[in-house]
Coordinates of C-alpha atoms and ligand atoms in Angstrom, one line a residue:
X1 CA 116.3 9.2 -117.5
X2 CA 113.6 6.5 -118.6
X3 CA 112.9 5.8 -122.1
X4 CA 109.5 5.8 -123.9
X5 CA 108.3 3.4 -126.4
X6 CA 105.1 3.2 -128.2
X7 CA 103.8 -0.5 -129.9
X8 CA 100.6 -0.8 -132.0
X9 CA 99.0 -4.3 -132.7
X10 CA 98.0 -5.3 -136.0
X11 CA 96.1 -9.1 -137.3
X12 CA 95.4 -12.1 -135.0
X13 CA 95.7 -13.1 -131.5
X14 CA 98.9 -14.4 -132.4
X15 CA 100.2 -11.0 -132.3
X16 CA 98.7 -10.1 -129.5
X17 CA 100.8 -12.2 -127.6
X18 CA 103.7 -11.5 -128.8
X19 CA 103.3 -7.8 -128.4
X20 CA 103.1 -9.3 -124.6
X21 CA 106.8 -10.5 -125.3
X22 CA 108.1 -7.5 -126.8
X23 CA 106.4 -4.8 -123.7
X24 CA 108.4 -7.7 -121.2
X25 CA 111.9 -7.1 -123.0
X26 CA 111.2 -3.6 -123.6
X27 CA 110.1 -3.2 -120.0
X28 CA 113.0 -5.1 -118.6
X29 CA 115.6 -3.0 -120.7
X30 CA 114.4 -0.1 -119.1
X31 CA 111.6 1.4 -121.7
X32 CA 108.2 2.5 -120.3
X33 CA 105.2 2.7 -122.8
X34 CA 103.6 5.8 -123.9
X35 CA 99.6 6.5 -125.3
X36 CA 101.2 8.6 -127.9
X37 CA 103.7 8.3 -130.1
X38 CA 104.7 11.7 -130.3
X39 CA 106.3 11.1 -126.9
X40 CA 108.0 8.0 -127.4
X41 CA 111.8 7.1 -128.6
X42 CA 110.9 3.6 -129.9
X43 CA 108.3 3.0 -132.0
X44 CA 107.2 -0.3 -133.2
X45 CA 104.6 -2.1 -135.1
X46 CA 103.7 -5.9 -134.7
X47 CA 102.0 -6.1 -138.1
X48 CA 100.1 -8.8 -139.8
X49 CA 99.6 -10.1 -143.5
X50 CA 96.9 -12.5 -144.0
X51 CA 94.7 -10.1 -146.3
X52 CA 95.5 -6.8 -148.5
X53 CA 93.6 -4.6 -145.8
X54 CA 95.8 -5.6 -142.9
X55 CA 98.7 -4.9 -145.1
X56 CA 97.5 -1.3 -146.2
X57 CA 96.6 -0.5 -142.8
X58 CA 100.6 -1.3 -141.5
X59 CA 102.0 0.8 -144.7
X60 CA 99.1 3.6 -143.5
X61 CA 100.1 3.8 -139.7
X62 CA 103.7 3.6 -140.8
X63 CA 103.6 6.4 -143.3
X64 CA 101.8 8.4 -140.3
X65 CA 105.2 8.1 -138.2
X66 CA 107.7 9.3 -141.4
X67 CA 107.7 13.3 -140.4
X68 CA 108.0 12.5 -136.6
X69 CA 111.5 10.9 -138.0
X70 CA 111.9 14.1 -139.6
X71 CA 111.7 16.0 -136.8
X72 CA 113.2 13.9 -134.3
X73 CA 116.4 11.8 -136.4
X74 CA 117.1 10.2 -132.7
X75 CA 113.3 8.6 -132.8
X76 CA 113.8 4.6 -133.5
X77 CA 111.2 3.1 -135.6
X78 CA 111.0 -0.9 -136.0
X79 CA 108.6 -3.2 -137.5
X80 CA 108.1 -6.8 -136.8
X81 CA 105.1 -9.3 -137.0
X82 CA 104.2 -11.1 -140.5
X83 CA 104.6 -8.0 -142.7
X84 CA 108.3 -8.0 -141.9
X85 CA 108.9 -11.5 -142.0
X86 CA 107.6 -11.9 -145.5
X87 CA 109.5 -8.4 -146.8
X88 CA 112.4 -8.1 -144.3
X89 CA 115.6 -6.2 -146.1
X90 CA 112.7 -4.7 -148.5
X91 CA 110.9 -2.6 -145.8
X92 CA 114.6 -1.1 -145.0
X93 CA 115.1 -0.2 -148.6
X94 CA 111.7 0.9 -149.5
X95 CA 110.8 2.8 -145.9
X96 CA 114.3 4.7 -145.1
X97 CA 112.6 6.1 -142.0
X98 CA 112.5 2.8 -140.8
X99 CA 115.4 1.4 -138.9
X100 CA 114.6 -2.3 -137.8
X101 CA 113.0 -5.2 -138.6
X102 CA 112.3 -8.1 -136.8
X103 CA 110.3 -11.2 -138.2
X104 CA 108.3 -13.4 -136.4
X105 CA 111.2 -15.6 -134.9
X106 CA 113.3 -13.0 -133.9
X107 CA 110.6 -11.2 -131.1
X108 CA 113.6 -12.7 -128.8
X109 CA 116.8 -10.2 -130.1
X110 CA 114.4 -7.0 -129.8
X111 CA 116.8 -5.7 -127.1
X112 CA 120.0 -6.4 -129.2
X113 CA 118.4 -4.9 -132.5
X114 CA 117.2 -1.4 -130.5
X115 CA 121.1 -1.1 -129.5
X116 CA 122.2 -1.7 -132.8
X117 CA 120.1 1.4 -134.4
X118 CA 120.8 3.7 -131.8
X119 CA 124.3 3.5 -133.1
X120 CA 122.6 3.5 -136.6
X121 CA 123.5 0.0 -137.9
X122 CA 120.0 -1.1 -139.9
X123 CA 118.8 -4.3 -139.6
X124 CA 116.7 -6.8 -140.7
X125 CA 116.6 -10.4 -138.7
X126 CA 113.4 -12.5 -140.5
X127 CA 115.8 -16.2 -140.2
X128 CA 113.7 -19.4 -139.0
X129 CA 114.1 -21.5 -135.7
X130 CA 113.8 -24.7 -135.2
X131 CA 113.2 -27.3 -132.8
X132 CA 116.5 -27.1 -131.1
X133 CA 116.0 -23.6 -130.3
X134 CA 112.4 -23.6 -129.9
X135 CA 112.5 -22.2 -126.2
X136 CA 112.9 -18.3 -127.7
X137 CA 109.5 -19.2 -129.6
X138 CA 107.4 -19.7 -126.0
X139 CA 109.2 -17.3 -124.1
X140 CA 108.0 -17.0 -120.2
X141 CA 105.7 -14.1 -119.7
X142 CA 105.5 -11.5 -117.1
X143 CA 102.7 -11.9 -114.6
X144 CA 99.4 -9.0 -114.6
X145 CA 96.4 -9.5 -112.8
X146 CA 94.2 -10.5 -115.4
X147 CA 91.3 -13.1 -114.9
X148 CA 92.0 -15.1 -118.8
X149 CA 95.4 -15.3 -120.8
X150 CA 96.3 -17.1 -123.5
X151 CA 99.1 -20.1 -123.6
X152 CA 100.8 -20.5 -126.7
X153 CA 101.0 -24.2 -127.1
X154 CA 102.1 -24.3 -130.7
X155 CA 104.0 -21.5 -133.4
X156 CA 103.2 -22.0 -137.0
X157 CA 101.5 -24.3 -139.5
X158 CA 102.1 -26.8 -142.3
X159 CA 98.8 -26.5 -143.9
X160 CA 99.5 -24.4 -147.1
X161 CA 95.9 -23.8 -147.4
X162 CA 95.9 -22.3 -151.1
X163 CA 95.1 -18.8 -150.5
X164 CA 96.9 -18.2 -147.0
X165 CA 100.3 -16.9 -146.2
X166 CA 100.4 -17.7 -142.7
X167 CA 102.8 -20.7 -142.9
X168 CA 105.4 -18.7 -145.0
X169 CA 105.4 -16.1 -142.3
X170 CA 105.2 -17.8 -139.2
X171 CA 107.4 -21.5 -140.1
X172 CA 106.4 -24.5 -139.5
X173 CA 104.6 -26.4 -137.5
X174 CA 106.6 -26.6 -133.9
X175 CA 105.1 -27.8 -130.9
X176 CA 106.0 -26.3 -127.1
X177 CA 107.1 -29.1 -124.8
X178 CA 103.9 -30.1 -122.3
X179 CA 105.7 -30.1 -119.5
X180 CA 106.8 -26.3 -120.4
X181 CA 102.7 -25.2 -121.0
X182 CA 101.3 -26.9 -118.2
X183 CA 104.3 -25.5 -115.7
X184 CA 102.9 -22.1 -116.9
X185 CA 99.2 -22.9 -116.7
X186 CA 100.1 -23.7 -113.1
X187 CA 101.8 -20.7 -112.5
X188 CA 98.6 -18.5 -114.1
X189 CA 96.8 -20.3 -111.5
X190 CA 98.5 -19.6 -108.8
X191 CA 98.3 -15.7 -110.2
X192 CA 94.9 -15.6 -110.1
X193 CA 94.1 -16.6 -113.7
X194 CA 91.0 -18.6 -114.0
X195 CA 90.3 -19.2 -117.8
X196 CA 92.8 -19.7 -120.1
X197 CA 93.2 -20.2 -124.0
X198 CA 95.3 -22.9 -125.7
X199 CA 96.7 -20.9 -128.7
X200 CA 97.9 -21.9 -132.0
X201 CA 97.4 -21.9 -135.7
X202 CA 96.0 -25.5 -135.7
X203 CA 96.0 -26.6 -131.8
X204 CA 94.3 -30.0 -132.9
X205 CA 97.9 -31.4 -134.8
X206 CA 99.6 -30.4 -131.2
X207 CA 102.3 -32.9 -130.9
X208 CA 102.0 -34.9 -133.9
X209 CA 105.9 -34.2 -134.7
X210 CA 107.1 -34.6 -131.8
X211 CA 107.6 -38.5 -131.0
X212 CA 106.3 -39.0 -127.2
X213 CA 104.6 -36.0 -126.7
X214 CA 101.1 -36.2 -125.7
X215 CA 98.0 -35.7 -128.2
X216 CA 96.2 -32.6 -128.0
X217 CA 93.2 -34.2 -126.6
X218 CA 95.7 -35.4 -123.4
X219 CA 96.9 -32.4 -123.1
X220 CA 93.9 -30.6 -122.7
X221 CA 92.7 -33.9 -119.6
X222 CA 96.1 -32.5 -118.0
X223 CA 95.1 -28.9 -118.4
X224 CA 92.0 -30.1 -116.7
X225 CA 93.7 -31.1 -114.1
X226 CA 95.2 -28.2 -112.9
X227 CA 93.5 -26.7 -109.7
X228 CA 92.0 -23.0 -109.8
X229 CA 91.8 -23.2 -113.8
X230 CA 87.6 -23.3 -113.5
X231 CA 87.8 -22.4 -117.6
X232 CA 89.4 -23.8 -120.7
X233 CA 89.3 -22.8 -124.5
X234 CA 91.2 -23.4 -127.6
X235 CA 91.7 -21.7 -130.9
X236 CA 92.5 -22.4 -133.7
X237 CA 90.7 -25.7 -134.5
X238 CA 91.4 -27.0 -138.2
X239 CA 88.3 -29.4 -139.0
X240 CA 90.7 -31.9 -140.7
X241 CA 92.5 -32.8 -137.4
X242 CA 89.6 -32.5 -134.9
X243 CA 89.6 -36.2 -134.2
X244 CA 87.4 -38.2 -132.0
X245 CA 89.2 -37.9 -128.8
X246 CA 89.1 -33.9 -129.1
X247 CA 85.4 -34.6 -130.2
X248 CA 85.0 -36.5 -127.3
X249 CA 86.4 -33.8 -124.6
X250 CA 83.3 -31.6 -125.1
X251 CA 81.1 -34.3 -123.3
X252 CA 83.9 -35.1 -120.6
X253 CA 85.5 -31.9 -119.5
X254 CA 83.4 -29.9 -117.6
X255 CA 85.8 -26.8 -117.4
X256 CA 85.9 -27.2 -121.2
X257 CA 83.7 -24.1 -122.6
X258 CA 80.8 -25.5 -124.8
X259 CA 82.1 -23.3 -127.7
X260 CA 84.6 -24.6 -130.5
X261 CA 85.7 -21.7 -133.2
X262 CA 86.0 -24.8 -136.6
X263 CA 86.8 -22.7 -139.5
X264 CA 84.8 -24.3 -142.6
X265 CA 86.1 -21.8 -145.3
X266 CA 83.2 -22.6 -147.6
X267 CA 80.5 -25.5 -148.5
X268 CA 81.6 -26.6 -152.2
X269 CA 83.5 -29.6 -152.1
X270 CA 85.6 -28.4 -155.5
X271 CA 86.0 -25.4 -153.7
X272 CA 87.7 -26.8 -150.8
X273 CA 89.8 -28.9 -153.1
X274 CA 91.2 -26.0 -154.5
X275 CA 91.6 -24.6 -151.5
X276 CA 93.9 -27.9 -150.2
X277 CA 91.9 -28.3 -146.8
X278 CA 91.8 -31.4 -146.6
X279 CA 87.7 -32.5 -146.0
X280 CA 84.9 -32.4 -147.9
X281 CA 81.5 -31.1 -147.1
X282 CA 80.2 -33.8 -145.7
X283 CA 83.2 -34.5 -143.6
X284 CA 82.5 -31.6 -142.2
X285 CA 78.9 -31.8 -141.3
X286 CA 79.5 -35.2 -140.0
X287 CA 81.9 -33.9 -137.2
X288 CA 79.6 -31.0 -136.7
X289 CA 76.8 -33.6 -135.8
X290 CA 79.2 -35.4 -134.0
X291 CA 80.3 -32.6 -131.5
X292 CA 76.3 -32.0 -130.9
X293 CA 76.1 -35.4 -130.3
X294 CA 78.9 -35.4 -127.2
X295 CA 77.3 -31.9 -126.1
X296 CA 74.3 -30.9 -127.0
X297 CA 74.8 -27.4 -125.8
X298 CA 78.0 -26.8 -127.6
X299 CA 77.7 -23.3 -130.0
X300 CA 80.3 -23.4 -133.3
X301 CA 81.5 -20.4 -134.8
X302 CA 83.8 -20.1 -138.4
X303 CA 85.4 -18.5 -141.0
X304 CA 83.9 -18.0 -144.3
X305 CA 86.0 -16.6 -147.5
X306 CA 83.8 -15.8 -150.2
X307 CA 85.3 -15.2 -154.2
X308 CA 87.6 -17.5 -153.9
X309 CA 89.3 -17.7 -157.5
X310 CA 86.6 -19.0 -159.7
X311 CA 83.9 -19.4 -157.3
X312 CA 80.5 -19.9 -159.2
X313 CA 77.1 -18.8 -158.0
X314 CA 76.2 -22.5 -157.2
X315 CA 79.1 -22.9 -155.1
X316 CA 78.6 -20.0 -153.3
X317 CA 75.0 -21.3 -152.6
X318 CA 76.7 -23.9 -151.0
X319 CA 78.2 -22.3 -148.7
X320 CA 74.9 -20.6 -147.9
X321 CA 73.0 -23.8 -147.4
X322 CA 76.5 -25.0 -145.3
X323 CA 75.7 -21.9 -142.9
X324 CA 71.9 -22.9 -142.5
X325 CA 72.5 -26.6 -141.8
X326 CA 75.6 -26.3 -139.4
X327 CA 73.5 -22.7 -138.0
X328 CA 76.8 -21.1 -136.6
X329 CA 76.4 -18.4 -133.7
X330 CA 78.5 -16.0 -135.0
X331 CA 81.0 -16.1 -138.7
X332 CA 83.8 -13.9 -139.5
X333 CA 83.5 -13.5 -143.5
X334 CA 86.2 -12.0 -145.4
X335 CA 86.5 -11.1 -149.1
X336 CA 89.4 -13.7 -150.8
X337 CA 92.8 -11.7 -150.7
X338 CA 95.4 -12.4 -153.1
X339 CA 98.4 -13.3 -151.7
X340 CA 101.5 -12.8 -153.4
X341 CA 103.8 -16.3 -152.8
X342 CA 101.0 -18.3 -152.3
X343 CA 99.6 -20.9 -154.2
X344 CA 95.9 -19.8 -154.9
X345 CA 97.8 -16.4 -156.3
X346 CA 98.6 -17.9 -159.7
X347 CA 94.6 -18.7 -160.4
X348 CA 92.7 -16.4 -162.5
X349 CA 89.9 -14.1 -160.6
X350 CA 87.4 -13.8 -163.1
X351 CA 84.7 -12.4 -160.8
X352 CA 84.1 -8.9 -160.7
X353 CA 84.7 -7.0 -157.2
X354 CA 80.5 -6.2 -157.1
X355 CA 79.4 -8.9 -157.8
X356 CA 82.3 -10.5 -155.0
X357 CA 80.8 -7.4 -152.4
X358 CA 77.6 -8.9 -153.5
X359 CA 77.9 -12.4 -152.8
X360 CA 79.6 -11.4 -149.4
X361 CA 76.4 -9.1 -148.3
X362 CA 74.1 -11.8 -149.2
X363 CA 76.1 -14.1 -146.9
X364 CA 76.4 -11.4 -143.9
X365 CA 72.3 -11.0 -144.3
X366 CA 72.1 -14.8 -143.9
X367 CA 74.4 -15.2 -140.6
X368 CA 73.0 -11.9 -139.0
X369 CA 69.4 -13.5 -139.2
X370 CA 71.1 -16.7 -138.0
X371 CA 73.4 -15.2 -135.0
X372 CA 70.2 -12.8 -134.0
X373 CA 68.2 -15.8 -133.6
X374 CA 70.5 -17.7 -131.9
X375 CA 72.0 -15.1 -129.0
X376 CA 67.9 -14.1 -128.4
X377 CA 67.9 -18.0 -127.3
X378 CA 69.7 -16.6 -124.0
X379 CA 67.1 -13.5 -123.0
X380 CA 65.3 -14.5 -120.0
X381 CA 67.9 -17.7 -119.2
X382 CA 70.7 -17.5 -115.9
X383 CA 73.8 -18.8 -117.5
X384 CA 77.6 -18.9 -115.5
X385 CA 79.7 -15.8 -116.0
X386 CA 83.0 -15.8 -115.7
X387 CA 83.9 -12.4 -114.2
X388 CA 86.6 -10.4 -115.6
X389 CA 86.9 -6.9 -114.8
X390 CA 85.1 -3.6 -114.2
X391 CA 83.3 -2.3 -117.3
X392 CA 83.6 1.3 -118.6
X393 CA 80.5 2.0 -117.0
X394 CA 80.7 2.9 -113.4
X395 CA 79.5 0.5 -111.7
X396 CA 78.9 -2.6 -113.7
X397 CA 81.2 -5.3 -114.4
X398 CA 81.5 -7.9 -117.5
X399 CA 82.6 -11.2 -117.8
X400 CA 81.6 -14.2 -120.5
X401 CA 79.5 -16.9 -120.7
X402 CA 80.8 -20.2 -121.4
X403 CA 79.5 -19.6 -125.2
X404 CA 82.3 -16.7 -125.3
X405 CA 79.6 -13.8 -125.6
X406 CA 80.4 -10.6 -123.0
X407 CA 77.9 -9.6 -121.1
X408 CA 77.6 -6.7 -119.3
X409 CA 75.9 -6.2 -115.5
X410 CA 75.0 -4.3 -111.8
X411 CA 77.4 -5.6 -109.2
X412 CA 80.7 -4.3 -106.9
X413 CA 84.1 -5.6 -107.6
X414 CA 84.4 -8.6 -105.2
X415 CA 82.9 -10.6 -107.7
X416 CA 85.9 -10.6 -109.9
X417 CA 87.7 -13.7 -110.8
X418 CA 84.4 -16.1 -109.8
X419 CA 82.1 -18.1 -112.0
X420 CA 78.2 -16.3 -111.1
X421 CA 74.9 -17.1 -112.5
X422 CA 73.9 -13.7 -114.6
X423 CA 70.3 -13.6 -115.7
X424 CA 70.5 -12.7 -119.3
X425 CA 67.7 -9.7 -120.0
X426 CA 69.1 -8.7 -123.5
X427 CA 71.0 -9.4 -126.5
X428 CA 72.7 -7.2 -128.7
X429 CA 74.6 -7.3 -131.6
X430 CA 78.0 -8.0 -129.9
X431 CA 77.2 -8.0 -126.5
X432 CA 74.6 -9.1 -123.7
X433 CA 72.9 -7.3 -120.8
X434 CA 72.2 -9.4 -117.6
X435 CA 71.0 -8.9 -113.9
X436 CA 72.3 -10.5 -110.6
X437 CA 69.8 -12.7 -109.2
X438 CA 68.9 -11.4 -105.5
X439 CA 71.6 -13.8 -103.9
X440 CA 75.1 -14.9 -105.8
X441 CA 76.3 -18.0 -104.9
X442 CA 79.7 -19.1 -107.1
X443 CA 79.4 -21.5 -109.9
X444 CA 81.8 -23.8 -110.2
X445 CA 82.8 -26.6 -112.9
X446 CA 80.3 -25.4 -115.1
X447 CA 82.3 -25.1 -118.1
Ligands
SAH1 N1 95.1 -20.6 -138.3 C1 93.8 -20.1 -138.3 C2 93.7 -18.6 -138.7 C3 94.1 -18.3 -140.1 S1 93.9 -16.7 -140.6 C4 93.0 -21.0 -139.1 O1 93.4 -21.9 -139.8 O2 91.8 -20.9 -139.0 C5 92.2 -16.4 -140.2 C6 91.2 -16.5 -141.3 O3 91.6 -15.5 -142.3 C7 91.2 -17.8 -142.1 O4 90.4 -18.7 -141.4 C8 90.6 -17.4 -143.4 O5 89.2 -17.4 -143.3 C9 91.0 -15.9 -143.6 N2 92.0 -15.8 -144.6 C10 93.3 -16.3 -144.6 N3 93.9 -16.0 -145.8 C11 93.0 -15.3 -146.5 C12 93.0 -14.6 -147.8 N4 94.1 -14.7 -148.6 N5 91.9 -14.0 -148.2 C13 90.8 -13.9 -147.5 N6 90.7 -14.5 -146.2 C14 91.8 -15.1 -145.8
SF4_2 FE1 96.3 -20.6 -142.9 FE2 95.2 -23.0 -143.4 FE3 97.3 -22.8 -141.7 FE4 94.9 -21.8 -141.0 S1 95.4 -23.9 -141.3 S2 96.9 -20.8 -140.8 S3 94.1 -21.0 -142.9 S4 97.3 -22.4 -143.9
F3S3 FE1 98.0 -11.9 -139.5 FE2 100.3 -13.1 -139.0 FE3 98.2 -13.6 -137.5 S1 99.4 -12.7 -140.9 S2 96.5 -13.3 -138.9 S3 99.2 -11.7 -137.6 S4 99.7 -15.1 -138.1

């Protein structure tokens, strides 16, 4: 008789492809998943860290799975992702309904762990690899029949920006051999996969440990390279590493989408100090100009934190005027999140939470007035659309534009997997309407 399991994804996209790794072993061990937990024998959580929120939200959904336990003392409950790397043994001894935990290096003995607990040995595995066993890190994936996937080119980070726990949970900095990434971009190809996304915590220091191995900015010219890719991104960029090479690709790739995600954090130069990023303000602006210079089309998007331990009102402004200057299409804010173990944890918050919430709506009004104005730029235009699938409605299907926006349109099926021109006819907030012009001829190399 099969066995169920049910898997929830928390935090970034990280995650998201590692849940891929997990469903693949679970899959191959002879588990099929389930919508409901209720009806499942193995339930796990890939959980993330990086602010309070995402961390209450795992301790929520976890608490929600407690009297199934009860009910059910055969029902296996694990929990892996960034939350059990950083508590590991604590989780065991603070959540007894919980029987394994596996951190963020360990996605690889799943199989071995779910055996152990079903003869009720409790485990927690959160222990580091390194490069000599790197290959369980970038594990091969199963094949689907989606349109875009992401590559993981890179695990972890050396940063230590002040305020983040990512590198404590995820290790340092290791980069995937190139030869391994682009075997597997071929392969996607070959599959049917047309886009795909270089993935990483800071893709732009790709193979700066690794003696011989080629830059990032070579790697993506191979990537390039690779017949029936028609559509490249990356993510994450960090501004400090984005050198003139990378810079450089936006105006000589055309499969290179015309969008670059370049996390700024904030716009006070003290402020970034304390934050250990590495550039000032002006740094930042000057590679901003530089990446409209080698393509003028190019759209950036960022991360904002706002209340950063002893943020003043001026250098919030800065921030403020950082967002009008650089004019981002789209910015992901978030509220500064202690983090316990990380540097930034031992400064002194002085500001109050309102007048934080208030500094953060001020910021959202800014952007929204910034993004509208930018996204209404595309009503009336034809731009390439990468097709990706049927949309919930009957009937229409959606696919991206090269700026990373979804829109949404009229057509049948066959049109799946090609680049067409989509007449945009409106905007919203997180998504675009568009029209087929009366006859579709592919677009290719567009970017
Ligand atoms: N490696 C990526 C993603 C890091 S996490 C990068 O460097 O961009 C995604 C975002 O979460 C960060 O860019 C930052 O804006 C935000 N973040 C990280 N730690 C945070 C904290 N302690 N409080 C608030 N926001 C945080
Ligand atoms: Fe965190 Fe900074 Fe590394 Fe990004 S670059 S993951 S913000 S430490
Ligand atoms: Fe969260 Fe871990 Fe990603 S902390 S943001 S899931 S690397």
């Amino acid at each position: 008789m099969s066995k169920f399991f049910y898997l929830e994804t928390f935090g970034c996209q990280m995650n998201v492809v590692d849940s891929e790794q997990i469903v693949d072993l679970l899959q191959a061990g002879g588990y099929r998943p389930v919508e409901d937990p209720e009806n499942a024998d193995l339930i796990l959580l890939n959980t993330c860290s990086v602010r309070d929120k995402a961390e209450r939200k795992v301790y929520g959904h976890l608490g929600r799975f407690k009297p199934l336990k009860q009910r059910r003392p055969d029902l296996i409950i694990g929990v892996g992702g960034c939350v059990a790397q950083q508590e590991g043994e604590r989780l065991l001894q603070k959540l007894p309904f919980v029987d394994l935990v596996f951190g963020t290096h360990n996605i690889h003995r799943l199989p071995e762990m779910v055996a152990g607990a079903q003869r009720r040995d409790r485990r927690a595995e959160t222990q580091f690899l390194d490069r000599e066993t790197r290959k369980n890190l970038f594990p091969e994936r199963s094949t689907d029949g989606n349109i875009t996937r992401f590559v993981t080119i890179m695990q972890g980070c050396d940063n230590f920006c002040s305020y983040c726990i990512v590198p404590h949970v995820r290790g340092r900095e290791i980069s995937r051999p190139s030869a391994d990434i682009l075997d597997e971009v071929r392969e996607m190809a070959d599959r049917g996969v047309r886009e795909v996304t270089l993935l990483g915590q800071n893709v732009n220091s790709y193979g700066a440990n690794e003696p011989g191995e080629l830059s990032f900015a070579q790697l993506l010219h191979e990537v390039h390279e690779v017949e029936g890719i028609e559509r490249i991104r990356f993510t994450t960029s960090h501004p400090k590493d984005l050198s003139d090479d990378l810079i450089r690709c936006f105006g000589e790739l055309p499969k290179l989408a015309t969008h670059l995600h370049l996390p700024v954090q904030c716009g006070s130069d003290a402020v970034l100090e304390k934050m250990n990023r590495g550039y000032t303000r002006e740094e930042y602006l000057d590679k901003v100009q530089r990446l409209k210079e080698a393509c003028p089309d190019i759209r950036l998007t960022s991360d904002i934190i706002v209340g950063f331990p002893g943020e003043t009102e001026e250098q919030f402004e800065q921030t403020l005027t950082l967002m009008e200057k650089v004019r981002f299409a789209d910015v992901f804010s978030f509220l500064y999140s202690r983090r316990e173990g990380t540097a930034a944890a031992d400064l002194e918050e002085s500001l109050p939470p309102q007048r934080k919430q208030e500094r953060f709506d001020r910021l959202l009004t800014l952007q929204q007035a910034i993004s509208t104005g930018i996204w209404q730029q595309d009503v009336g235009q034809t731009l390439p659309v990468l097709v990706e699938g049927e949309s919930r409605q009957k009937g229409e299907l959606f696919g991206r534009t090269t700026w990373n926006r979804i829109v949404h349109f009229e057509a049948d099926s066959s049109l799946i997997g090609r680049i067409v021109p989509v007449r945009v006819i409106a905007s919203m907030k997180n998504s675009q309407r568009g029209e087929l012009p009366a006859s579709v001829e592919p677009m290719r190399r567009t970017g």
